[in-house]
PDB file of C-alpha atoms in Angstrom:
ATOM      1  CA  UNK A 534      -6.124   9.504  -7.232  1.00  0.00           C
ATOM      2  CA  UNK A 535      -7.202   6.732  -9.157  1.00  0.00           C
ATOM      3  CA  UNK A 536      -4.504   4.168  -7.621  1.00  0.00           C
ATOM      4  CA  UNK A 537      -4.830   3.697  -4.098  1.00  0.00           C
ATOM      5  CA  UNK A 538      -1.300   3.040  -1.923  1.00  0.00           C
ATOM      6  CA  UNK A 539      -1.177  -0.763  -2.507  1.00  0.00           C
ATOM      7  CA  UNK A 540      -2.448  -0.970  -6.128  1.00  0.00           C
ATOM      8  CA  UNK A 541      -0.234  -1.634  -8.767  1.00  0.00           C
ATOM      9  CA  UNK A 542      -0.374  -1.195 -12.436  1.00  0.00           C
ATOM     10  CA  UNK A 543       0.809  -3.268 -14.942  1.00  0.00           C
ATOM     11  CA  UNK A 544       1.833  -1.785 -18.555  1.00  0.00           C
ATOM     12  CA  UNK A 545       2.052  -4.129 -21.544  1.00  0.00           C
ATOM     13  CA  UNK A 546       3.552  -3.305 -24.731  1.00  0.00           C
ATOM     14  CA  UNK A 547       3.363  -6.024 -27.794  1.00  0.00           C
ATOM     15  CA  UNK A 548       5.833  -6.379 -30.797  1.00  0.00           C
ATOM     16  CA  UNK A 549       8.883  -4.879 -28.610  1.00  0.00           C
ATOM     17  CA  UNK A 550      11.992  -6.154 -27.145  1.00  0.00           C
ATOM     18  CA  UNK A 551      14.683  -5.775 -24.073  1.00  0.00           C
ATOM     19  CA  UNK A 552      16.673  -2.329 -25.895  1.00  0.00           C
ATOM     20  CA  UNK A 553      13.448  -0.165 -25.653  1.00  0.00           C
ATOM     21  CA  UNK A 554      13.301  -0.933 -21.620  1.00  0.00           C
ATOM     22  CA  UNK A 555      14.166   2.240 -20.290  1.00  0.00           C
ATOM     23  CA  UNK A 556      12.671   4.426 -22.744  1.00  0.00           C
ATOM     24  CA  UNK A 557       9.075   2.333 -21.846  1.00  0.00           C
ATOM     25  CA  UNK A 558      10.325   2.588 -18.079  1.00  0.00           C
ATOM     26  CA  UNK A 559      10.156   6.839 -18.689  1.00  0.00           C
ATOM     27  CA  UNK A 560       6.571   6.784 -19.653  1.00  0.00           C
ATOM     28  CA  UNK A 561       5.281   4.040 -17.457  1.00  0.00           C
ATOM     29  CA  UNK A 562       6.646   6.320 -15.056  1.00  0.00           C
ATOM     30  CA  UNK A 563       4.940   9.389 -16.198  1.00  0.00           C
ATOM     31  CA  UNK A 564       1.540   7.377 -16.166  1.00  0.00           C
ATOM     32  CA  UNK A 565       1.913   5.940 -12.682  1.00  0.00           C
ATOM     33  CA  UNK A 566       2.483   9.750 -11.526  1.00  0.00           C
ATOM     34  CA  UNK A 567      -0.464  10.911 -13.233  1.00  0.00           C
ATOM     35  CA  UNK A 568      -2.510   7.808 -11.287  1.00  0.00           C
ATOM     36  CA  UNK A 569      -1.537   7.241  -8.402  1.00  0.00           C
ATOM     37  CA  UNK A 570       0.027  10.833  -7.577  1.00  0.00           C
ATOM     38  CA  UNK A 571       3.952   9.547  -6.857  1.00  0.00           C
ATOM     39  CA  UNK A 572       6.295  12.134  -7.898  1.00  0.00           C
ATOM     40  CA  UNK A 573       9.151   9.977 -10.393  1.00  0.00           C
ATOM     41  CA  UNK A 574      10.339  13.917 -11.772  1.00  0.00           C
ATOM     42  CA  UNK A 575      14.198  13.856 -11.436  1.00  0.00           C
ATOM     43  CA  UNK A 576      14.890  10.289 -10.513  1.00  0.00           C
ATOM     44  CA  UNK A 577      16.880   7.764 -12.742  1.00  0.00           C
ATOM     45  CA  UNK A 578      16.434   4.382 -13.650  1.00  0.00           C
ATOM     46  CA  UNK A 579      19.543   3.146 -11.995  1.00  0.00           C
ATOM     47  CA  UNK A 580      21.471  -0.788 -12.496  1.00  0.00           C
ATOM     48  CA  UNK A 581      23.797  -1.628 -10.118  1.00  0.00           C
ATOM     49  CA  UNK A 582      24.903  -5.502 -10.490  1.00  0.00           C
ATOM     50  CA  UNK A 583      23.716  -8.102  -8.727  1.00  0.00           C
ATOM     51  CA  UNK A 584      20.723  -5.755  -7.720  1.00  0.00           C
ATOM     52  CA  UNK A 585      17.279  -5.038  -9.188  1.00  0.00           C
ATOM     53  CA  UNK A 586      16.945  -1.519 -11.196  1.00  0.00           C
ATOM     54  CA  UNK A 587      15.158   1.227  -9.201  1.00  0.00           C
ATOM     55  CA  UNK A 588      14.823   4.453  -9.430  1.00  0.00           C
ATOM     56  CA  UNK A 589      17.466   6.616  -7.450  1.00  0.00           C
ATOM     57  CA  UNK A 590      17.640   8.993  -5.583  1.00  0.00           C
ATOM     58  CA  UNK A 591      14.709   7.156  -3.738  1.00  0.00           C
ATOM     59  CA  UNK A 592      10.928   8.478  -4.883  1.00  0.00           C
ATOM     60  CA  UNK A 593       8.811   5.558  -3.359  1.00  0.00           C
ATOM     61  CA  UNK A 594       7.806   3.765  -6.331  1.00  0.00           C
ATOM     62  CA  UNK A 595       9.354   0.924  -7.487  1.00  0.00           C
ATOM     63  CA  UNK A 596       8.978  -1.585 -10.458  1.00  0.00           C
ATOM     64  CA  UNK A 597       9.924  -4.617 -12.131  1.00  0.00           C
ATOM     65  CA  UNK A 598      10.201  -5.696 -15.634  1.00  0.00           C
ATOM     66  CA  UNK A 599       9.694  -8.988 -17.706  1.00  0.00           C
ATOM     67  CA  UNK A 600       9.723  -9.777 -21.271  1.00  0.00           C
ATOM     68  CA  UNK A 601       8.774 -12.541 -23.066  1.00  0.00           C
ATOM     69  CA  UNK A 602       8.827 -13.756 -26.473  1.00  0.00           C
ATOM     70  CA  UNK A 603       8.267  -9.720 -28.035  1.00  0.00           C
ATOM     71  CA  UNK A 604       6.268  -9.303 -24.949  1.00  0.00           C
ATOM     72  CA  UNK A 605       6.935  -6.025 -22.815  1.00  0.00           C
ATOM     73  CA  UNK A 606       5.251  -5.937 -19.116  1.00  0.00           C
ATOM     74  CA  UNK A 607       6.304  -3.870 -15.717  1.00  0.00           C
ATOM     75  CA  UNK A 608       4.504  -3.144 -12.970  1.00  0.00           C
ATOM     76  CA  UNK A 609       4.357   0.022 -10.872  1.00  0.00           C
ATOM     77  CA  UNK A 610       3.664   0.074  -7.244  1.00  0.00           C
ATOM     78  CA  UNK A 611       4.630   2.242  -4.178  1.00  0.00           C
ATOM     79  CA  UNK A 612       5.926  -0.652  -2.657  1.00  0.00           C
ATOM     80  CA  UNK A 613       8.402  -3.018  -3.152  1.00  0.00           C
ATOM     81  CA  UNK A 614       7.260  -5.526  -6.181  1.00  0.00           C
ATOM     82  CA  UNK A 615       8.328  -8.226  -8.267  1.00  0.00           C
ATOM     83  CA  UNK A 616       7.037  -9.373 -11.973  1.00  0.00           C
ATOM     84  CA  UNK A 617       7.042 -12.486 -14.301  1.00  0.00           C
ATOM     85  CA  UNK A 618       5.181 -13.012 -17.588  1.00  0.00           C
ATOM     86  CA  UNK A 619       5.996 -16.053 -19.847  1.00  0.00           C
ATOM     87  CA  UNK A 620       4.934 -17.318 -22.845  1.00  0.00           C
ATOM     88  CA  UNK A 621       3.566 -20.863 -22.215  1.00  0.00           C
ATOM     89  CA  UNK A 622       5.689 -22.937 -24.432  1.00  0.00           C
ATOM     90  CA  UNK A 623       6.134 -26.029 -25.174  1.00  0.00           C
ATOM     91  CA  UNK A 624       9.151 -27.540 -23.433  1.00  0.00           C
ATOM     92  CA  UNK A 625      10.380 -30.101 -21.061  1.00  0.00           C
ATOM     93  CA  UNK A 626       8.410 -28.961 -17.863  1.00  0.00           C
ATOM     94  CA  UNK A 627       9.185 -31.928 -15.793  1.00  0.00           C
ATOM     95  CA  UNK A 628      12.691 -31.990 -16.161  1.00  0.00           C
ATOM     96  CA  UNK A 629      12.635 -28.066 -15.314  1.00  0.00           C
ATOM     97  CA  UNK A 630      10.403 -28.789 -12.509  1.00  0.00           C
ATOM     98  CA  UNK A 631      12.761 -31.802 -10.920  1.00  0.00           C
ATOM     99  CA  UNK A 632      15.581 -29.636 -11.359  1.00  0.00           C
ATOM    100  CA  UNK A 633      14.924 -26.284 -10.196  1.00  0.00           C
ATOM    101  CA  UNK A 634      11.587 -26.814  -8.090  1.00  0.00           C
ATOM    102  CA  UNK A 635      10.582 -27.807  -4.732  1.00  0.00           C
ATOM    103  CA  UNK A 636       9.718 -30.992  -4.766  1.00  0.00           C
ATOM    104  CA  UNK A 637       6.043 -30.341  -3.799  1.00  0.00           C
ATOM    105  CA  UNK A 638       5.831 -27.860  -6.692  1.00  0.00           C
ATOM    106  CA  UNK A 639       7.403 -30.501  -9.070  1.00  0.00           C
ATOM    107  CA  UNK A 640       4.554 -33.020  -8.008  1.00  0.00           C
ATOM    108  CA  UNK A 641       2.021 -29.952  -9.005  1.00  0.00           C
ATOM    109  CA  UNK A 642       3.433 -29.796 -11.958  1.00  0.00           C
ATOM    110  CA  UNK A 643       3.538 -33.642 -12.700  1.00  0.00           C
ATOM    111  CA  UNK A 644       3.890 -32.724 -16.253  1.00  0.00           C
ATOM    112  CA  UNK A 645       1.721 -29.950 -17.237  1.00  0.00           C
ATOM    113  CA  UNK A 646       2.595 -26.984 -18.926  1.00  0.00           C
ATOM    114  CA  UNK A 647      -0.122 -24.803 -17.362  1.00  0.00           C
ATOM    115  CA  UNK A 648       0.787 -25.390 -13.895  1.00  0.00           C
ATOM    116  CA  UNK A 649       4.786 -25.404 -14.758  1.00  0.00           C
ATOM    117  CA  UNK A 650       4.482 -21.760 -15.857  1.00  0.00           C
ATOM    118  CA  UNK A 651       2.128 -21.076 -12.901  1.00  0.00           C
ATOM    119  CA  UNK A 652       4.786 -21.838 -10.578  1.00  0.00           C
ATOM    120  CA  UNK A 653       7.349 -20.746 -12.687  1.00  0.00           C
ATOM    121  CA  UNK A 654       6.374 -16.981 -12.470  1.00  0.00           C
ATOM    122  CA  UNK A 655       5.219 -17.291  -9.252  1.00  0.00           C
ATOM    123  CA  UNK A 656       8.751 -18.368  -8.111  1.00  0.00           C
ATOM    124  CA  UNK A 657      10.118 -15.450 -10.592  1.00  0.00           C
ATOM    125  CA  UNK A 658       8.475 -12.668  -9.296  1.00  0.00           C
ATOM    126  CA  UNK A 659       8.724 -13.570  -5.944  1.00  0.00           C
ATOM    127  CA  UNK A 660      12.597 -13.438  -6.254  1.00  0.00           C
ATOM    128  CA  UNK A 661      12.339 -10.759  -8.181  1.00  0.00           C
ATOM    129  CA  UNK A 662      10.900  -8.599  -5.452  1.00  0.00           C
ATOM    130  CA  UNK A 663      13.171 -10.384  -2.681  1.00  0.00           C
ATOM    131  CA  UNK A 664      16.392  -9.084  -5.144  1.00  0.00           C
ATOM    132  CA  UNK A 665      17.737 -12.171  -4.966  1.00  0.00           C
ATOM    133  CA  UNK A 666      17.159 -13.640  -8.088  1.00  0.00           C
ATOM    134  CA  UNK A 667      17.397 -17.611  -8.976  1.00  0.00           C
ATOM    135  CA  UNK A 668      19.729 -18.437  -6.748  1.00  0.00           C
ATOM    136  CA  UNK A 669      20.216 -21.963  -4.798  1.00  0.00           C
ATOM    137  CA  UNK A 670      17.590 -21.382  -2.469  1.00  0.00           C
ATOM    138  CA  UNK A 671      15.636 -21.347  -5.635  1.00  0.00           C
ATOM    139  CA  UNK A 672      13.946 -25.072  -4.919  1.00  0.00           C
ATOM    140  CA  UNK A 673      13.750 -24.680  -1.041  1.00  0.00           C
ATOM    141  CA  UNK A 674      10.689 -22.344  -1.086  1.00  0.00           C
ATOM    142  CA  UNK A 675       7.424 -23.576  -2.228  1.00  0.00           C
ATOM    143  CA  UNK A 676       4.723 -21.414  -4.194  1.00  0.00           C
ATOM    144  CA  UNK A 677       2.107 -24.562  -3.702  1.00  0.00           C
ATOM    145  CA  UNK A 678       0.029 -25.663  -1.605  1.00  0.00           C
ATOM    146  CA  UNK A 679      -0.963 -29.249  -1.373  1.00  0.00           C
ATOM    147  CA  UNK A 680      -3.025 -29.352  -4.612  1.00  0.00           C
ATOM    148  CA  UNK A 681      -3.331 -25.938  -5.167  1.00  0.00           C
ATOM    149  CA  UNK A 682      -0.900 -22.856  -5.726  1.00  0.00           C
ATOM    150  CA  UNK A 683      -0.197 -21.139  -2.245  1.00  0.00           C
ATOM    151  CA  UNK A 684      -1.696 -16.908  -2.567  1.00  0.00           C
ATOM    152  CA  UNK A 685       1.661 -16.349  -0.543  1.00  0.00           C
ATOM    153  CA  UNK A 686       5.035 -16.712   0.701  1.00  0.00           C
ATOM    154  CA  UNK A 687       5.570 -15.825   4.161  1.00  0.00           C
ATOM    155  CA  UNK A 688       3.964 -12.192   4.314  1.00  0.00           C
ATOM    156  CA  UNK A 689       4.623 -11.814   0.684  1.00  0.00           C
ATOM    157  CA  UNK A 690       1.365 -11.830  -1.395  1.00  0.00           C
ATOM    158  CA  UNK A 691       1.520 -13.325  -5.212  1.00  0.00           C
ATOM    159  CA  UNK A 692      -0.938 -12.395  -7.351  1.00  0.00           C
ATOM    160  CA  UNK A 693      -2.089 -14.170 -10.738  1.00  0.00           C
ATOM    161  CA  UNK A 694      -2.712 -11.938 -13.692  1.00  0.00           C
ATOM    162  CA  UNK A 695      -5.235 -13.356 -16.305  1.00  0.00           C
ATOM    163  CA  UNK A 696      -3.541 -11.051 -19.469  1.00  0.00           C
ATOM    164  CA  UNK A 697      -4.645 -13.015 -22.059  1.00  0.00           C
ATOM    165  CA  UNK A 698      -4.530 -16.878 -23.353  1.00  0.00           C
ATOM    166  CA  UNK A 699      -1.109 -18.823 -23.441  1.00  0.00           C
ATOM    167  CA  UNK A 700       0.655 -16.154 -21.090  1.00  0.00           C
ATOM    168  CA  UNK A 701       1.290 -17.007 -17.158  1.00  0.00           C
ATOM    169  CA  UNK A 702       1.318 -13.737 -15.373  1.00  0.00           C
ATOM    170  CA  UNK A 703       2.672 -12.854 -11.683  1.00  0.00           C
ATOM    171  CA  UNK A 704       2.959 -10.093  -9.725  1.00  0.00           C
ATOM    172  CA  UNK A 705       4.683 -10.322  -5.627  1.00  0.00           C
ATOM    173  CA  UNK A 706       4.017  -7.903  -3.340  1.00  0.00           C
ATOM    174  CA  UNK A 707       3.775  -7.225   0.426  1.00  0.00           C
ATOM    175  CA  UNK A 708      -0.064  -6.377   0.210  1.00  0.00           C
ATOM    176  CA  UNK A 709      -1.543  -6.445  -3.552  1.00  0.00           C
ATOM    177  CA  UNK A 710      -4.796  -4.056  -3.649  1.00  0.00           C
ATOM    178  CA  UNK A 711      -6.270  -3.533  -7.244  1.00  0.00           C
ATOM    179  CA  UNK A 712      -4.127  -4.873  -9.963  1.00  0.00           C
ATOM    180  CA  UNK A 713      -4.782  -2.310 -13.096  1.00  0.00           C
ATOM    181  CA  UNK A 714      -3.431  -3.427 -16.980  1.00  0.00           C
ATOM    182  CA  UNK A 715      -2.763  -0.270 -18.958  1.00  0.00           C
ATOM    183  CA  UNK A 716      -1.495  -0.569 -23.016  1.00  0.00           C
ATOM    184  CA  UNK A 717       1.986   1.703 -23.123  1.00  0.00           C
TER     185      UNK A 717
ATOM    186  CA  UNK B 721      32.852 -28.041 -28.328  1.00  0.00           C
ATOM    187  CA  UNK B 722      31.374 -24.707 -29.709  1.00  0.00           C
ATOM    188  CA  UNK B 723      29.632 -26.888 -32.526  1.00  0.00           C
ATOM    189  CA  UNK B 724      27.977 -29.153 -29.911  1.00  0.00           C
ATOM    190  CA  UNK B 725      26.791 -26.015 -27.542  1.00  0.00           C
ATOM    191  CA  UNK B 726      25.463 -24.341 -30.692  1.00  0.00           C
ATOM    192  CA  UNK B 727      23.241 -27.057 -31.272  1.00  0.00           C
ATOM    193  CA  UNK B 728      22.484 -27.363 -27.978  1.00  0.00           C
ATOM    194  CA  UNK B 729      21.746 -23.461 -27.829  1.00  0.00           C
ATOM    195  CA  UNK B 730      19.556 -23.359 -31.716  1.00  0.00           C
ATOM    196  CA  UNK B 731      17.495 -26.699 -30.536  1.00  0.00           C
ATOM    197  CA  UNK B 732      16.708 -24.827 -27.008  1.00  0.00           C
ATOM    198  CA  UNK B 733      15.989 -21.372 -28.201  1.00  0.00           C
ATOM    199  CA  UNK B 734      15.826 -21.477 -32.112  1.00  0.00           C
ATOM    200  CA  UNK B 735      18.930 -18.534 -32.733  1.00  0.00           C
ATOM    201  CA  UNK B 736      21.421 -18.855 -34.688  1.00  0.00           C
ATOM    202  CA  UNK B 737      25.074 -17.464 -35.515  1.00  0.00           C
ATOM    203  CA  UNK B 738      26.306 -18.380 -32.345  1.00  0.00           C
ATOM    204  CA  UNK B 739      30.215 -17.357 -31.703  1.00  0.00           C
ATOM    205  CA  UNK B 740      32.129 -17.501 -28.473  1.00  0.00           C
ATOM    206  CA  UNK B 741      31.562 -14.136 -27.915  1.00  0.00           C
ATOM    207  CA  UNK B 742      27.919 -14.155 -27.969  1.00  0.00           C
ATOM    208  CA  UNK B 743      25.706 -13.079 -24.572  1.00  0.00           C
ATOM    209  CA  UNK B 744      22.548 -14.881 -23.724  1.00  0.00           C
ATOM    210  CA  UNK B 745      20.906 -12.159 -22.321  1.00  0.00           C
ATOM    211  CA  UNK B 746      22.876  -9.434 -24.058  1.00  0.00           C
ATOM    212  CA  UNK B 747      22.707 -10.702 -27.787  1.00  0.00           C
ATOM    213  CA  UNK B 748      20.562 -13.848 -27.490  1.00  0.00           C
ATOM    214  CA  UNK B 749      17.732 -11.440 -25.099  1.00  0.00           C
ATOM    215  CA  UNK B 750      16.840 -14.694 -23.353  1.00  0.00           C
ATOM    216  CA  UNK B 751      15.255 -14.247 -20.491  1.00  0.00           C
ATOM    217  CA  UNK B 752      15.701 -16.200 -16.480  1.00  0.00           C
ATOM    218  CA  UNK B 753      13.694 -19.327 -17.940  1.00  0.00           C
ATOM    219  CA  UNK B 754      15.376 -19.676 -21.330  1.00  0.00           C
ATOM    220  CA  UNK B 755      18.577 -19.848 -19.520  1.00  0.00           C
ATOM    221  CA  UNK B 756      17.579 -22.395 -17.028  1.00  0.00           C
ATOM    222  CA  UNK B 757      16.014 -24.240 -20.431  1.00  0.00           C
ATOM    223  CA  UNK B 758      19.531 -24.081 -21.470  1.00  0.00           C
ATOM    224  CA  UNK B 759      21.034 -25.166 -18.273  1.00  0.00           C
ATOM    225  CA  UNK B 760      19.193 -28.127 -18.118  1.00  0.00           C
ATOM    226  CA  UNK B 761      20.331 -29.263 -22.055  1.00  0.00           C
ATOM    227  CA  UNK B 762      23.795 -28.509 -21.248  1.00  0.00           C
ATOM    228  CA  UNK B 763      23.849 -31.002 -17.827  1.00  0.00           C
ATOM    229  CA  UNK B 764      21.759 -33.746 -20.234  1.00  0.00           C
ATOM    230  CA  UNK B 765      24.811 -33.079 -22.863  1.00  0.00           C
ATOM    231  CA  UNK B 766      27.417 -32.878 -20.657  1.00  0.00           C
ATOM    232  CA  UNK B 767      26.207 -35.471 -17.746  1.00  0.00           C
ATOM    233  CA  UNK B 768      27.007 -32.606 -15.143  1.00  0.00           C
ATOM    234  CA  UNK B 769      25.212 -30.778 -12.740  1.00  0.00           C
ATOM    235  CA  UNK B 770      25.734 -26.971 -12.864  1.00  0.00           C
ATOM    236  CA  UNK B 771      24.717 -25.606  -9.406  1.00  0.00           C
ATOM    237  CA  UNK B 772      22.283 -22.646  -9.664  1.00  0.00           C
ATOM    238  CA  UNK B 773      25.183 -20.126  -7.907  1.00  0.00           C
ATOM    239  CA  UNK B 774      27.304 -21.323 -10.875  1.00  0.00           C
ATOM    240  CA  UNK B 775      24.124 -20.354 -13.793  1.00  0.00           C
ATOM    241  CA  UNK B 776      24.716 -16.670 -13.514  1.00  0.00           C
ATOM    242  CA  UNK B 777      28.636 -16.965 -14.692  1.00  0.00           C
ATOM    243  CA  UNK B 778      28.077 -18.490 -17.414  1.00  0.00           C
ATOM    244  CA  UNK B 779      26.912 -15.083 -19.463  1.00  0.00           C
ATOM    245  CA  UNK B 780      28.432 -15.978 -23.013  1.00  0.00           C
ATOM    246  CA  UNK B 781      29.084 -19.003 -24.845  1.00  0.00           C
ATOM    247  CA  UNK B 782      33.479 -18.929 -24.069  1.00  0.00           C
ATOM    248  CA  UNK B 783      32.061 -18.892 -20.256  1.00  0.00           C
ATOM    249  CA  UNK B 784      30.231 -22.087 -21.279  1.00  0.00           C
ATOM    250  CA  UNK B 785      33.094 -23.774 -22.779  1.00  0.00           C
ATOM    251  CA  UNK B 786      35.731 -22.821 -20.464  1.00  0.00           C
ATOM    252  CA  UNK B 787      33.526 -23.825 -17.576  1.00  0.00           C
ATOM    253  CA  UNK B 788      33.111 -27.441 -19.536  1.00  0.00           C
ATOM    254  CA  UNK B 789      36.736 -27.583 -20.253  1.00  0.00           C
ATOM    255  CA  UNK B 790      37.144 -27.060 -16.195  1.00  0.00           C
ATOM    256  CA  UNK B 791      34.824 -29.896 -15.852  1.00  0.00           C
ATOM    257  CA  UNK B 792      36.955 -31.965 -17.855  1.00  0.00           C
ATOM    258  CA  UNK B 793      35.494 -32.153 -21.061  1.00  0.00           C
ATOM    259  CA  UNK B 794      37.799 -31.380 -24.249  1.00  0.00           C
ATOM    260  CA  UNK B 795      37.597 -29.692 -27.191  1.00  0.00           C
TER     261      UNK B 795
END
């Protein structure tokens, strides 16, 4: 197999939006078979609320989907993941950052839209593959560390994508192997 | 009130045609940071401070308007 059990690959599509999700989530699927040898035949892309979507009945492999801006991404894994791409735009980062970030993240940030949207989608996907979401306990985790963003929280590993310029990519995973971009 | 939080909503995210009825993720396709963007125009605008537990019930512009009303603001 080309994947190995704690890769993950990450499909982009360009010029697409939210209502062509599940019919991108269908052939991600069928490409993440065909590499890394999961079987996703029969299952459905199920949305229950207040939960992430997965695939049921149960097949061991798992995604999570972001869009941004006409950007389509999702990674595949055989393990529980979570996913954030953003455009980096221009907005108030520091009043985000004092509002919704721990305060040692909102001193990273100290204005800069770079490091905002690193921490931003760091924060994202890590909820995202938690299940919880943004919820209050939002700003009581920290992605930093000191002057540098933290490669973890707790045993969860985040991972920075470098997809292409102006876009802050993050993927959160127990173990992250070989992260693998594929055009769908 | 709708007037003001259609402002609020076309200087945060640049759509337009805004009604009561519209969804931000639904018809508006914003995603997790566009509505914490929006979140943190509405608490400038309104001088309140919308817990994070609260964000998620807020999924359409009435939920917005009722949930300022509640906070004591009028039409």
């Amino acid at each position: 197999m080309l994947l190995q059990r704690d890769d993950i690959a990450v499909f982009c599509r360009e010029g697409t939006d939210k209502t062509e999700t599940d019919t991108l989530l269908r052939r991600c699927a069928e490409r993440f078979s065909v590499l890394s040898g999961a079987e996703t035949a029969g299952a459905e892309i199920v949305r229950a609320p207040g939960k992430k979507p997965t695939f049921l009945p149960e097949c061991g492999v798992f995604f999570s989907v972001s869009h941004t801006d006409g950007v389509w991404m999702c990674a595949f894994a055989r393990q529980e993941v979570g996913l954030d791409a953003e455009l980096v735009r221009d907005r108030e980062a520091g009043l985000i950052a004092r509002r919704f970030f721990h305060p040692k993240e909102a001193e990273y940030v100290c204005g800069d839209r770079g490091r905002f949207f690193e921490v931003w989608t760091a924060k994202e996907s890590y909820v995202k593959y938690t299940g919880e979401g943004i919820t209050d306990r939002f700003s009581v985790f920290s992605v930093t560390d000191g002057d540098k963003m933290a490669d973890r929280v707790g045993n969860v590993e985040l991972h920075h994508v470098l997809w292409r310029e102006g876009y802050a990519v993050c993927i959160a995973a127990r173990h992250i192997g070989t992260v693998t971009l594929l055009e769908v | 009130m709708l007037k003001t939080v259609q402002e609020i909503v076309y200087r945060v995210t640049g759509k337009k045609n805004i009604t009561p009825e519209t969804d931000f993720v639904k018809d508006l396709e914003l995603n997790s940071f566009d509505i914490m963007n929006l979140i943190c125009a509405f608490e400038q605008r309104f001088h309140v401070t919308i817990p994070t537990r609260d964000v998620w019930k807020l999924r359409q512009v009435k939920d917005v308007l009722q949930y300022m009303k509640e906070k004591g603001f009028k039409e």
